[in-house]
Coordinates of C-alpha atoms and ligand atoms in Angstrom, one line a residue:
M758 CA 1.0 9.2 -49.1
K759 CA -1.2 9.7 -46.2
T760 CA -4.2 12.0 -45.9
N761 CA -5.5 13.7 -42.8
D762 CA -7.5 10.7 -41.6
G763 CA -4.5 8.4 -41.9
S764 CA -5.8 6.6 -45.0
Q765 CA -3.8 6.4 -48.2
K766 CA -4.7 8.1 -51.4
N767 CA -5.1 4.9 -53.3
G768 CA -8.0 4.0 -50.9
I769 CA -6.2 1.3 -48.9
A770 CA -5.5 2.6 -45.4
T771 CA -3.2 1.4 -42.8
A772 CA -4.7 -1.8 -41.6
A773 CA -6.1 -1.3 -38.1
D774 CA -5.9 -4.0 -35.4
L775 CA -9.4 -3.1 -34.3
V776 CA -12.4 -1.1 -35.6
V777 CA -15.2 -0.4 -33.3
C778 CA -18.6 0.9 -34.4
G779 CA -21.7 2.0 -32.5
K780 CA -22.8 5.1 -30.5
I781 CA -19.5 6.4 -29.2
F782 CA -19.2 9.2 -26.6
T783 CA -15.7 10.6 -27.0
S784 CA -15.4 12.9 -23.9
E785 CA -14.1 15.5 -26.3
N786 CA -16.5 18.4 -26.0
D787 CA -19.4 15.9 -25.7
R788 CA -18.8 14.8 -29.3
I789 CA -20.5 11.6 -30.4
V790 CA -19.1 9.6 -33.3
E791 CA -19.9 6.3 -35.1
A792 CA -16.6 4.5 -35.3
F793 CA -12.9 4.5 -34.4
A794 CA -9.9 2.4 -35.5
V795 CA -7.1 1.2 -33.3
K796 CA -3.5 0.4 -34.3
D797 CA -0.7 -0.6 -31.9
G798 CA -2.8 0.3 -28.9
K799 CA -3.7 3.8 -30.1
Y800 CA -6.6 5.5 -31.9
V801 CA -5.6 6.1 -35.5
Y802 CA -9.1 7.2 -36.6
V803 CA -12.2 8.7 -34.9
G804 CA -15.2 9.7 -36.9
D805 CA -18.0 8.3 -39.1
R806 CA -18.5 4.7 -40.1
K807 CA -17.6 5.2 -43.7
G808 CA -14.2 6.7 -42.8
S809 CA -13.4 3.7 -40.6
E810 CA -13.9 1.3 -43.5
K811 CA -10.6 2.3 -45.0
F812 CA -8.8 0.9 -42.0
I813 CA -10.3 -2.6 -42.3
K814 CA -8.2 -5.2 -43.9
E815 CA -9.6 -8.8 -44.0
G816 CA -7.7 -11.2 -41.8
Q817 CA -6.0 -8.5 -40.0
T818 CA -8.6 -6.2 -38.5
Q819 CA -11.0 -7.3 -35.8
I820 CA -14.4 -5.6 -36.1
L821 CA -16.6 -4.9 -33.1
D822 CA -20.1 -3.6 -33.9
H823 CA -21.7 -2.4 -30.7
T824 CA -24.6 -0.7 -32.5
G825 CA -27.8 -1.0 -30.6
K826 CA -26.1 -2.8 -27.7
G827 CA -25.3 0.2 -25.5
L828 CA -22.6 2.9 -25.4
V829 CA -18.9 2.9 -26.2
M830 CA -17.0 5.5 -24.1
P831 CA -13.6 6.1 -22.7
S832 CA -12.7 3.9 -19.7
C833 CA -13.1 5.6 -16.3
G834 CA -11.0 7.0 -13.5
N835 CA -11.4 6.9 -9.8
G836 CA -9.9 10.2 -8.5
H837 CA -9.4 9.0 -4.9
A838 CA -9.9 5.6 -3.3
H839 CA -8.3 3.0 -1.0
Y840 CA -8.3 -0.3 -2.8
S841 CA -4.8 -0.9 -1.7
M842 CA -5.6 -0.4 2.0
G843 CA -8.9 -2.4 1.6
Y844 CA -7.2 -5.4 0.1
A845 CA -4.1 -5.1 2.4
T846 CA -6.1 -5.0 5.7
H847 CA -8.0 -8.1 4.5
S848 CA -4.8 -10.0 3.5
V849 CA -2.6 -9.2 6.4
G850 CA -5.1 -8.4 9.2
T851 CA -7.8 -9.9 11.2
I852 CA -11.2 -8.5 10.2
V853 CA -13.6 -7.5 13.0
G854 CA -17.2 -7.5 11.7
G855 CA -19.3 -4.4 12.1
H856 CA -21.7 -6.4 14.3
D857 CA -19.0 -8.0 16.5
D858 CA -19.3 -6.8 20.1
V859 CA -16.6 -6.4 22.7
D860 CA -17.3 -9.8 24.3
K861 CA -16.8 -11.6 21.0
F862 CA -13.7 -9.4 20.3
L863 CA -12.0 -10.4 23.6
T864 CA -13.1 -14.1 23.8
K865 CA -12.8 -15.2 20.2
I866 CA -11.4 -12.7 17.7
V867 CA -8.2 -11.6 19.5
P868 CA -7.4 -15.1 20.9
N869 CA -7.7 -16.5 17.4
A870 CA -5.5 -13.8 15.9
V871 CA -2.9 -14.5 18.6
K872 CA -3.0 -18.3 18.0
K873 CA -2.5 -17.7 14.3
A874 CA 0.4 -15.2 14.9
R875 CA 2.2 -17.7 17.2
K876 CA 1.8 -20.4 14.5
T877 CA 3.3 -18.2 11.8
G878 CA 5.9 -16.5 13.9
A879 CA 4.3 -13.1 13.3
T880 CA 6.0 -10.1 14.9
S881 CA 2.9 -8.0 15.1
I882 CA -0.9 -8.6 15.2
F883 CA -3.0 -6.2 13.1
G884 CA -6.7 -6.1 12.9
F885 CA -9.3 -3.8 11.4
G886 CA -13.0 -3.0 11.5
W887 CA -14.4 -2.8 15.0
S888 CA -17.4 -0.5 15.4
V889 CA -17.0 2.6 17.5
M890 CA -20.8 2.6 18.2
L891 CA -20.6 -0.9 19.6
F892 CA -17.4 -0.6 21.5
T893 CA -17.6 2.9 23.0
E894 CA -19.5 2.0 26.2
N895 CA -17.2 -0.8 27.1
M896 CA -13.9 -0.1 25.3
P897 CA -11.4 -2.9 25.7
T898 CA -8.3 -2.0 27.7
R899 CA -4.6 -2.7 27.1
Q900 CA -4.7 -4.9 30.3
Q901 CA -7.5 -7.0 28.9
L902 CA -5.4 -7.5 25.7
D903 CA -2.3 -8.2 27.8
D904 CA -4.2 -11.1 29.4
I905 CA -4.6 -12.6 26.0
C906 CA -1.1 -11.8 24.7
D907 CA 1.6 -9.5 26.3
D908 CA 4.6 -10.3 24.1
I909 CA 3.5 -9.5 20.5
P910 CA 2.3 -6.0 19.8
I911 CA -1.5 -5.9 19.0
Y912 CA -3.1 -3.1 17.1
F913 CA -6.8 -3.2 16.1
A914 CA -8.0 -0.3 14.0
D915 CA -11.7 0.7 14.0
E916 CA -13.9 0.6 10.9
E917 CA -12.8 4.0 9.7
G918 CA -9.2 3.3 10.4
H919 CA -8.6 6.4 12.6
K920 CA -8.8 4.9 16.1
G921 CA -6.9 2.0 17.6
I922 CA -6.9 -0.4 20.5
V923 CA -3.5 -1.8 21.6
N924 CA -1.8 -3.9 24.2
T925 CA 1.0 -2.6 26.5
I926 CA 4.0 -3.8 24.5
C927 CA 2.6 -1.9 21.5
L928 CA 2.7 1.3 23.6
V929 CA 6.2 0.5 24.9
N930 CA 7.5 0.0 21.4
A931 CA 6.1 3.4 20.4
G932 CA 7.8 5.1 23.4
I933 CA 4.5 6.0 25.0
M934 CA 5.3 4.0 28.2
D935 CA 8.2 2.0 29.5
K936 CA 8.2 -1.6 30.6
D937 CA 7.7 -0.6 34.2
G938 CA 4.5 1.2 33.5
N939 CA 5.9 4.7 33.5
V940 CA 4.3 7.1 31.1
L941 CA 6.8 8.7 28.7
K942 CA 4.6 10.5 26.3
T943 CA 1.1 11.9 26.8
E944 CA 0.5 13.8 23.6
V945 CA 0.5 13.1 19.9
R946 CA -0.3 16.0 17.6
G947 CA -3.7 15.6 16.0
G948 CA -4.7 12.8 18.3
E949 CA -5.4 11.6 21.8
I950 CA -3.8 9.0 24.0
V951 CA -6.8 8.2 26.2
M952 CA -5.8 8.0 29.8
G953 CA -7.4 6.0 32.6
D954 CA -8.1 6.9 36.2
D955 CA -4.7 5.6 37.2
G956 CA -3.0 8.2 34.9
T957 CA -1.7 5.7 32.4
P958 CA -2.9 5.0 28.8
T959 CA -6.0 2.8 28.6
G960 CA -4.8 1.4 25.2
F961 CA -7.4 3.4 23.3
L962 CA -5.9 5.8 20.8
K963 CA -7.8 8.4 18.9
E964 CA -7.0 9.8 15.4
Q965 CA -3.4 10.6 14.9
A966 CA -2.3 8.9 18.1
G967 CA -3.5 5.7 16.4
T968 CA -1.5 6.3 13.2
Y969 CA 1.6 7.3 15.3
V970 CA 1.6 4.1 17.4
R971 CA 0.8 1.9 14.4
S972 CA 3.9 3.2 12.6
F973 CA 6.0 1.4 15.2
L974 CA 4.6 -2.1 14.3
D975 CA 7.0 -4.3 12.4
N976 CA 5.3 -3.0 9.2
K977 CA 8.0 -4.3 6.9
K978 CA 7.2 -7.9 7.9
L979 CA 3.5 -7.3 8.3
F980 CA 3.0 -6.0 4.8
P981 CA 5.6 -7.6 2.5
V982 CA 6.1 -6.7 -1.1
D983 CA 4.8 -10.1 -2.3
I984 CA 1.5 -9.5 -0.6
A985 CA 1.3 -6.1 -2.1
K986 CA 1.9 -7.6 -5.5
E987 CA -0.8 -10.2 -5.0
N988 CA -3.2 -7.5 -4.0
M989 CA -2.3 -5.5 -7.0
A990 CA -3.7 -8.3 -9.2
K991 CA -6.9 -8.4 -7.2
I992 CA -7.3 -4.6 -7.3
Q993 CA -6.9 -4.5 -11.0
E994 CA -9.4 -7.3 -11.4
Q995 CA -12.0 -5.4 -9.4
M996 CA -11.3 -2.1 -11.1
L997 CA -11.3 -3.4 -14.7
S998 CA -14.6 -5.2 -14.1
E999 CA -16.1 -2.0 -13.0
G1000 CA -14.7 0.0 -16.0
Y1001 CA -11.8 1.8 -14.3
T1002 CA -8.4 2.1 -15.9
M1003 CA -7.2 5.1 -13.9
Y1004 CA -6.9 5.2 -10.1
M1005 CA -5.5 7.7 -7.6
D1006 CA -4.6 5.8 -4.5
G1007 CA -5.4 7.9 -1.4
W1008 CA -2.8 6.7 1.1
S1009 CA 0.0 4.7 -0.4
P1010 CA 2.4 4.2 2.4
Y1011 CA -0.4 3.0 4.7
F1012 CA 2.1 0.6 6.3
Y1013 CA 4.8 3.3 6.6
N1014 CA 7.1 1.8 4.0
D1015 CA 7.5 1.8 0.2
H1016 CA 6.4 -1.7 -0.3
L1017 CA 3.3 -0.8 -2.3
Y1018 CA 5.5 1.4 -4.5
Q1019 CA 8.0 -1.4 -5.1
A1020 CA 5.2 -3.9 -5.8
A1021 CA 3.6 -1.5 -8.3
R1022 CA 6.8 -1.1 -10.2
Q1023 CA 7.5 -4.8 -10.3
V1024 CA 4.0 -5.5 -11.5
D1025 CA 4.4 -3.0 -14.3
E1026 CA 7.8 -4.2 -15.3
A1027 CA 6.4 -7.7 -15.6
G1028 CA 3.9 -6.3 -18.1
D1029 CA 0.9 -6.9 -15.8
M1030 CA -0.2 -3.4 -15.0
H1031 CA -3.4 -2.6 -17.0
I1032 CA -4.4 0.6 -15.2
I1033 CA -2.7 3.9 -14.6
L1034 CA -1.9 4.0 -10.9
G1035 CA -1.3 7.2 -9.1
L1036 CA 0.3 6.9 -5.6
S1037 CA 0.1 9.5 -2.9
Y1038 CA 2.5 9.8 0.0
E1039 CA 0.6 10.7 3.2
I1040 CA 2.3 12.9 5.6
E1041 CA 0.9 12.8 9.2
S1042 CA 0.8 15.8 11.4
W1043 CA 3.0 14.1 13.9
M1044 CA 5.8 13.6 11.4
N1045 CA 8.9 15.7 10.8
V1046 CA 7.7 17.4 7.7
D1047 CA 11.1 17.7 6.0
E1048 CA 12.0 14.1 6.5
A1049 CA 8.6 13.0 5.3
L1050 CA 8.9 15.2 2.2
A1051 CA 12.3 13.7 1.5
K1052 CA 10.8 10.2 1.6
A1053 CA 7.9 11.3 -0.6
D1054 CA 10.4 12.7 -3.1
E1055 CA 12.5 9.5 -3.0
A1056 CA 9.4 7.5 -3.7
Q1057 CA 9.3 9.2 -7.1
K1058 CA 12.0 6.8 -8.2
Y1059 CA 9.4 4.1 -8.5
R1060 CA 7.8 5.8 -11.5
T1061 CA 7.2 3.6 -14.5
T1062 CA 5.0 4.0 -17.6
H1063 CA 1.9 3.1 -15.7
V1064 CA 2.8 4.0 -12.1
L1065 CA 2.8 7.7 -11.2
P1066 CA 4.1 8.3 -7.7
N1067 CA 4.1 12.1 -7.5
W1068 CA 1.5 13.2 -5.0
V1069 CA 1.8 14.3 -1.4
K1070 CA -1.3 13.7 0.6
L1071 CA -2.4 15.5 3.7
F1072 CA -5.4 14.9 6.0
M1073 CA -6.9 18.2 6.9
D1074 CA -10.0 17.6 8.9
G1075 CA -12.7 15.1 9.9
T1076 CA -16.3 15.0 8.7
V1077 CA -18.9 17.7 9.1
E1078 CA -21.6 15.2 10.0
G1079 CA -19.3 13.8 12.6
S1080 CA -18.7 17.4 13.9
T1081 CA -14.9 17.0 13.4
G1082 CA -14.8 19.0 10.1
F1083 CA -13.3 22.5 10.4
V1084 CA -16.2 24.9 9.7
D1085 CA -17.4 28.5 9.8
P1086 CA -20.1 29.3 11.1
L1087 CA -19.8 27.1 14.2
Y1088 CA -21.6 23.9 14.9
P1089 CA -25.0 24.2 16.8
D1090 CA -23.2 23.5 20.1
G1091 CA -20.7 26.3 19.4
H1092 CA -17.5 24.4 18.6
Q1093 CA -15.6 24.8 15.3
G1094 CA -14.0 21.4 14.7
L1095 CA -10.3 20.8 14.2
A1096 CA -7.8 21.1 11.5
N1097 CA -4.7 18.9 11.6
W1098 CA -2.6 21.5 9.9
E1099 CA -2.0 25.3 10.3
E1100 CA -2.3 27.3 7.2
D1101 CA 1.4 28.3 7.0
E1102 CA 2.4 24.7 7.4
V1103 CA 0.2 23.7 4.4
T1104 CA 1.6 26.6 2.4
D1105 CA 5.1 25.5 3.3
I1106 CA 4.5 21.8 2.4
T1107 CA 2.8 22.9 -0.9
R1108 CA 5.7 25.1 -1.8
K1109 CA 8.3 22.4 -1.1
A1110 CA 6.3 19.6 -2.7
N1111 CA 5.5 21.6 -5.9
A1112 CA 9.2 22.6 -6.2
K1113 CA 10.0 18.9 -6.4
G1114 CA 7.3 18.3 -9.0
M1115 CA 4.9 16.7 -6.6
A1116 CA 1.3 17.8 -6.6
M1117 CA -0.9 18.1 -3.4
H1118 CA -3.8 15.9 -2.7
I1119 CA -5.6 17.1 0.5
H1120 CA -8.5 15.4 2.2
T1121 CA -10.6 18.3 3.3
M1122 CA -14.3 18.6 4.3
G1123 CA -15.4 21.7 6.1
N1124 CA -15.6 25.1 4.4
K1125 CA -13.0 26.6 6.7
A1126 CA -10.5 23.7 6.0
V1127 CA -11.2 24.1 2.2
N1128 CA -10.5 27.8 2.5
R1129 CA -7.3 27.1 4.3
C1130 CA -6.1 24.7 1.6
I1131 CA -7.0 27.2 -1.2
N1132 CA -5.1 29.9 0.6
A1133 CA -2.1 27.6 0.9
F1134 CA -2.3 26.6 -2.8
V1135 CA -2.7 30.2 -3.9
N1136 CA 0.2 31.4 -1.7
G1137 CA 2.6 28.5 -1.9
G1138 CA 1.7 26.5 -4.9
K1139 CA 2.4 26.5 -8.6
D1140 CA -0.8 26.7 -10.6
E1141 CA 0.4 24.2 -13.2
L1142 CA 0.7 21.5 -10.6
R1143 CA -3.0 21.1 -10.3
N1144 CA -3.1 20.9 -6.5
T1145 CA -6.3 19.0 -5.6
I1146 CA -8.7 19.2 -2.8
V1147 CA -10.4 15.9 -2.0
H1148 CA -14.0 15.3 -0.8
V1149 CA -15.0 19.0 -0.1
R1150 CA -18.3 19.2 1.6
N1151 CA -18.8 23.0 1.5
V1152 CA -17.1 25.8 -0.4
N1153 CA -17.4 29.5 0.6
D1154 CA -18.7 31.6 -2.3
P1155 CA -15.5 33.7 -3.0
D1156 CA -13.4 30.5 -3.0
W1157 CA -15.0 29.2 -6.2
Q1158 CA -13.5 31.9 -8.4
R1159 CA -10.1 31.6 -6.6
M1160 CA -10.1 27.9 -7.4
A1161 CA -10.8 28.6 -11.0
D1162 CA -8.2 31.4 -11.2
H1163 CA -5.4 29.2 -9.7
N1164 CA -6.1 26.0 -11.5
I1165 CA -7.0 24.2 -8.3
Y1166 CA -8.7 20.8 -8.9
S1167 CA -11.3 18.9 -7.0
T1168 CA -12.2 15.3 -6.7
S1169 CA -15.6 14.5 -5.1
G1170 CA -17.7 11.6 -4.0
M1171 CA -21.4 11.4 -4.7
I1172 CA -22.6 9.1 -1.9
W1173 CA -23.5 12.2 0.1
H1174 CA -26.4 12.8 -2.2
H1175 CA -27.8 9.6 -0.8
F1176 CA -29.0 11.1 2.4
P1177 CA -32.4 9.7 3.5
T1178 CA -35.5 11.7 3.2
G1179 CA -35.7 13.9 6.2
A1180 CA -31.9 14.1 6.6
P1181 CA -31.8 17.9 6.7
E1182 CA -34.0 17.9 9.8
I1183 CA -31.5 15.6 11.6
L1184 CA -28.5 17.5 10.2
K1185 CA -29.9 20.7 11.6
T1186 CA -28.8 19.5 15.0
L1187 CA -25.4 18.3 13.8
V1188 CA -24.0 20.7 11.2
P1189 CA -23.6 24.5 11.0
A1190 CA -26.7 26.5 10.0
G1191 CA -27.1 26.7 6.2
M1192 CA -25.3 23.4 5.6
E1193 CA -28.0 21.0 6.6
D1194 CA -29.4 20.5 3.1
K1195 CA -26.2 21.4 1.2
S1196 CA -23.3 19.1 1.0
Y1197 CA -20.8 18.1 -1.8
P1198 CA -21.5 20.4 -4.6
M1199 CA -20.9 19.3 -8.2
K1200 CA -22.5 21.6 -10.8
S1201 CA -20.7 24.7 -9.4
Y1202 CA -17.4 23.2 -10.5
F1203 CA -18.6 23.0 -14.0
D1204 CA -20.1 26.5 -13.9
Y1205 CA -16.8 27.9 -12.7
G1206 CA -14.7 25.9 -15.1
I1207 CA -12.9 24.0 -12.3
N1208 CA -11.7 20.5 -13.1
V1209 CA -13.6 18.0 -11.0
S1210 CA -13.3 14.2 -11.1
F1211 CA -15.4 11.6 -9.3
H1212 CA -14.1 9.2 -6.7
S1213 CA -15.6 6.3 -4.8
D1214 CA -13.3 6.4 -1.7
Y1215 CA -13.6 2.6 -1.7
P1216 CA -13.9 0.9 0.8
A1217 CA -14.4 3.9 3.1
L1218 CA -17.9 4.7 2.2
S1219 CA -19.7 1.4 2.8
G1220 CA -23.1 1.2 1.2
S1221 CA -22.2 3.6 -1.6
P1222 CA -21.6 2.5 -5.2
D1223 CA -18.0 1.9 -6.2
D1224 CA -18.7 1.7 -9.9
P1225 CA -18.8 4.6 -12.3
F1226 CA -22.5 4.1 -13.3
G1227 CA -23.8 4.0 -9.7
I1228 CA -21.9 7.3 -9.1
M1229 CA -23.1 8.7 -12.3
E1230 CA -26.8 8.1 -11.5
I1231 CA -26.5 9.8 -8.1
S1232 CA -24.8 12.8 -9.7
V1233 CA -27.6 13.4 -12.2
T1234 CA -30.6 12.4 -10.0
G1235 CA -29.5 13.4 -6.5
V1236 CA -30.6 10.0 -5.1
M1237 CA -29.3 6.5 -4.9
D1238 CA -32.7 4.8 -4.5
P1239 CA -35.4 6.9 -6.3
E1240 CA -38.2 4.6 -5.0
K1241 CA -37.3 5.3 -1.4
E1242 CA -35.6 8.7 -1.1
S1243 CA -36.1 12.2 -2.4
P1244 CA -33.4 14.1 -4.3
W1245 CA -30.6 15.9 -2.6
W1246 CA -29.5 19.5 -3.3
T1247 CA -31.0 19.5 -6.9
E1248 CA -29.3 22.8 -7.8
E1249 CA -26.0 21.0 -7.8
L1250 CA -27.1 18.1 -10.1
I1251 CA -25.2 17.7 -13.4
T1252 CA -26.0 16.4 -16.9
R1253 CA -25.1 12.9 -18.0
E1254 CA -22.4 14.3 -20.3
Q1255 CA -20.9 16.2 -17.5
A1256 CA -20.9 13.1 -15.3
I1257 CA -19.0 11.1 -18.0
T1258 CA -16.6 14.0 -18.3
A1259 CA -15.9 13.9 -14.6
L1260 CA -15.4 10.2 -14.8
T1261 CA -13.0 10.2 -17.7
I1262 CA -11.1 13.2 -19.1
N1263 CA -11.2 15.1 -15.9
C1264 CA -9.6 12.3 -14.0
A1265 CA -7.0 12.0 -16.7
K1266 CA -6.3 15.7 -16.2
Q1267 CA -6.0 15.3 -12.4
M1268 CA -3.4 12.6 -13.1
F1269 CA -1.6 14.7 -15.8
I1270 CA -2.2 12.1 -18.5
E1271 CA -4.9 13.9 -20.6
D1272 CA -2.6 14.1 -23.6
E1273 CA -2.5 10.3 -23.8
R1274 CA -5.8 9.1 -22.1
G1275 CA -9.2 10.0 -20.9
S1276 CA -11.0 10.6 -24.2
I1277 CA -11.4 9.0 -27.6
K1278 CA -9.1 11.0 -29.8
E1279 CA -6.6 10.2 -32.6
G1280 CA -3.2 9.7 -31.1
K1281 CA -4.3 8.7 -27.6
Y1282 CA -4.2 5.2 -26.1
A1283 CA -7.3 3.2 -26.8
D1284 CA -8.6 2.8 -23.2
F1285 CA -12.3 2.3 -23.6
L1286 CA -15.5 0.5 -22.5
L1287 CA -18.2 -1.3 -24.3
V1288 CA -21.1 -0.5 -21.9
D1289 CA -24.2 -2.8 -22.0
K1290 CA -26.6 0.2 -21.8
D1291 CA -26.7 3.6 -23.4
V1292 CA -26.3 5.6 -20.2
L1293 CA -26.9 8.8 -22.2
S1294 CA -30.4 7.9 -23.2
C1295 CA -31.7 5.1 -21.0
P1296 CA -34.3 5.9 -18.2
V1297 CA -32.3 7.9 -15.7
N1298 CA -32.9 5.5 -12.8
E1299 CA -31.5 2.6 -14.8
I1300 CA -28.1 4.2 -15.2
H1301 CA -26.7 2.4 -12.2
T1302 CA -27.5 -1.0 -13.7
A1303 CA -25.1 -0.4 -16.6
K1304 CA -22.0 -2.6 -16.7
P1305 CA -19.0 -2.7 -18.9
E1306 CA -19.3 -5.7 -21.2
A1307 CA -15.6 -5.3 -21.9
T1308 CA -12.8 -3.0 -20.8
Y1309 CA -10.0 -2.2 -23.1
F1310 CA -6.6 -0.8 -22.1
E1311 CA -4.1 0.3 -24.8
G1312 CA -6.2 -1.5 -27.4
K1313 CA -6.2 -4.8 -25.6
K1314 CA -9.2 -6.4 -23.9
V1315 CA -8.4 -6.7 -20.2
F1316 CA -11.8 -7.6 -18.9
S1317 CA -15.0 -9.1 -20.4
I1318 CA -18.1 -10.7 -18.9
Ligands
ZN2134 ZN1 -10.0 8.7 1.4

């Protein structure tokens, strides 16, 4: 007969596969325990050391004593990032370095990419990473690219992935021009086809004009399922080494097909998926919404135990620092920024997506864009679908309570607390009044009882920490480098316990898996970390140096140093 703690009355308990002792933060109401026992991948006991002894059977139970070595905690989640895009652009594209200028681009980088493409019989040439700052004065033209290669479509995206440089055949394939040089299309919603003095496209495409033209590349061949599978192994290796076992991918059909979805399912079916992977289907503002929603819905067929393909992603606005975020009050020069979507469109998409069981995941920065998303979620959404706003630089006061009331979630990055000393002075000239020393709130979410998770946005925020402990330190100190910089928006700093909560159980909630993961609790999967430092009590500016000594997923060690 079993007692409450799973042990048997005669004193011999179910033999556990693993018993772990030490200082254990459970992410269950900040509870700290001394030990837990794991059987068949799940926690069968969580409590004091004495209680765990009943689960130890010699020769059968492995004992890990982490006492005095650091902290044991649930493994972490990354609520929004682009590992898939980061690895894909490197494996199928030509990388342009951030310091490479236009001359090097035209004389070395593009010719080499063309040579390689001819050798391999490639049907498109894709590149990534040129610097807008370095290129802007002297932007390469389609004619210059044509001189290097005029028979294979060339598309080079900038470092942020929103702008593109193309040759003529690329524009012809996209129906922007015909072969004789006649212009067929001058506008793409949410973007700009930059025109030259002769009235034809220069080959420079901004924002959604870039994604539109890129969608006409031979993406099926460019990004095959096999490459996606290879990347999945690399992504997992990186994430597990950092302590993540949950990941929301922020733009899954980056190559406008379902290859990443197929790859994820195949990897899981082969028993090689050691994270929970959330996939989000991005709908661009130039797409036919109903067709795109149907495709997003169809992608749900790739669901497996560890692959969750049930999010719809929208891109609402740019960045406030870049003065493309949608804001109120206006920017110092009097403009408002742009939103890619009207409110009734977002309401409609939310209603349709939620009706099909898909949750919304919307990239949104400016307070006006945030307000628009919240209105859409309130008016079109189902509260139980945990529609999520992503990034979120500023929130209007009344919107906090509305988020709480309607179960609207947020996932936020902490890099923005790493603004250099004096940043507010510079930002005064760039962002609306009152926002120069306030960006990316954190504590308010906890105060209002709103579910907030952390994300790294990897690799989009270069220079920011990708790992949980780098993010954690910024969220409790307001700085990334305490020696050099002063803290940012200290009213919004959170406690270490709150930071771990945002990294663990709150990410599990965002992914609808909190009944099975995200905290150390009997009955849940044993996804946990042995951290080499006690990040709850070490000096605060050492938190970022903490590393997982080992990462466990479903009771099995999937990473160790
Ligand atoms: Zn992102």
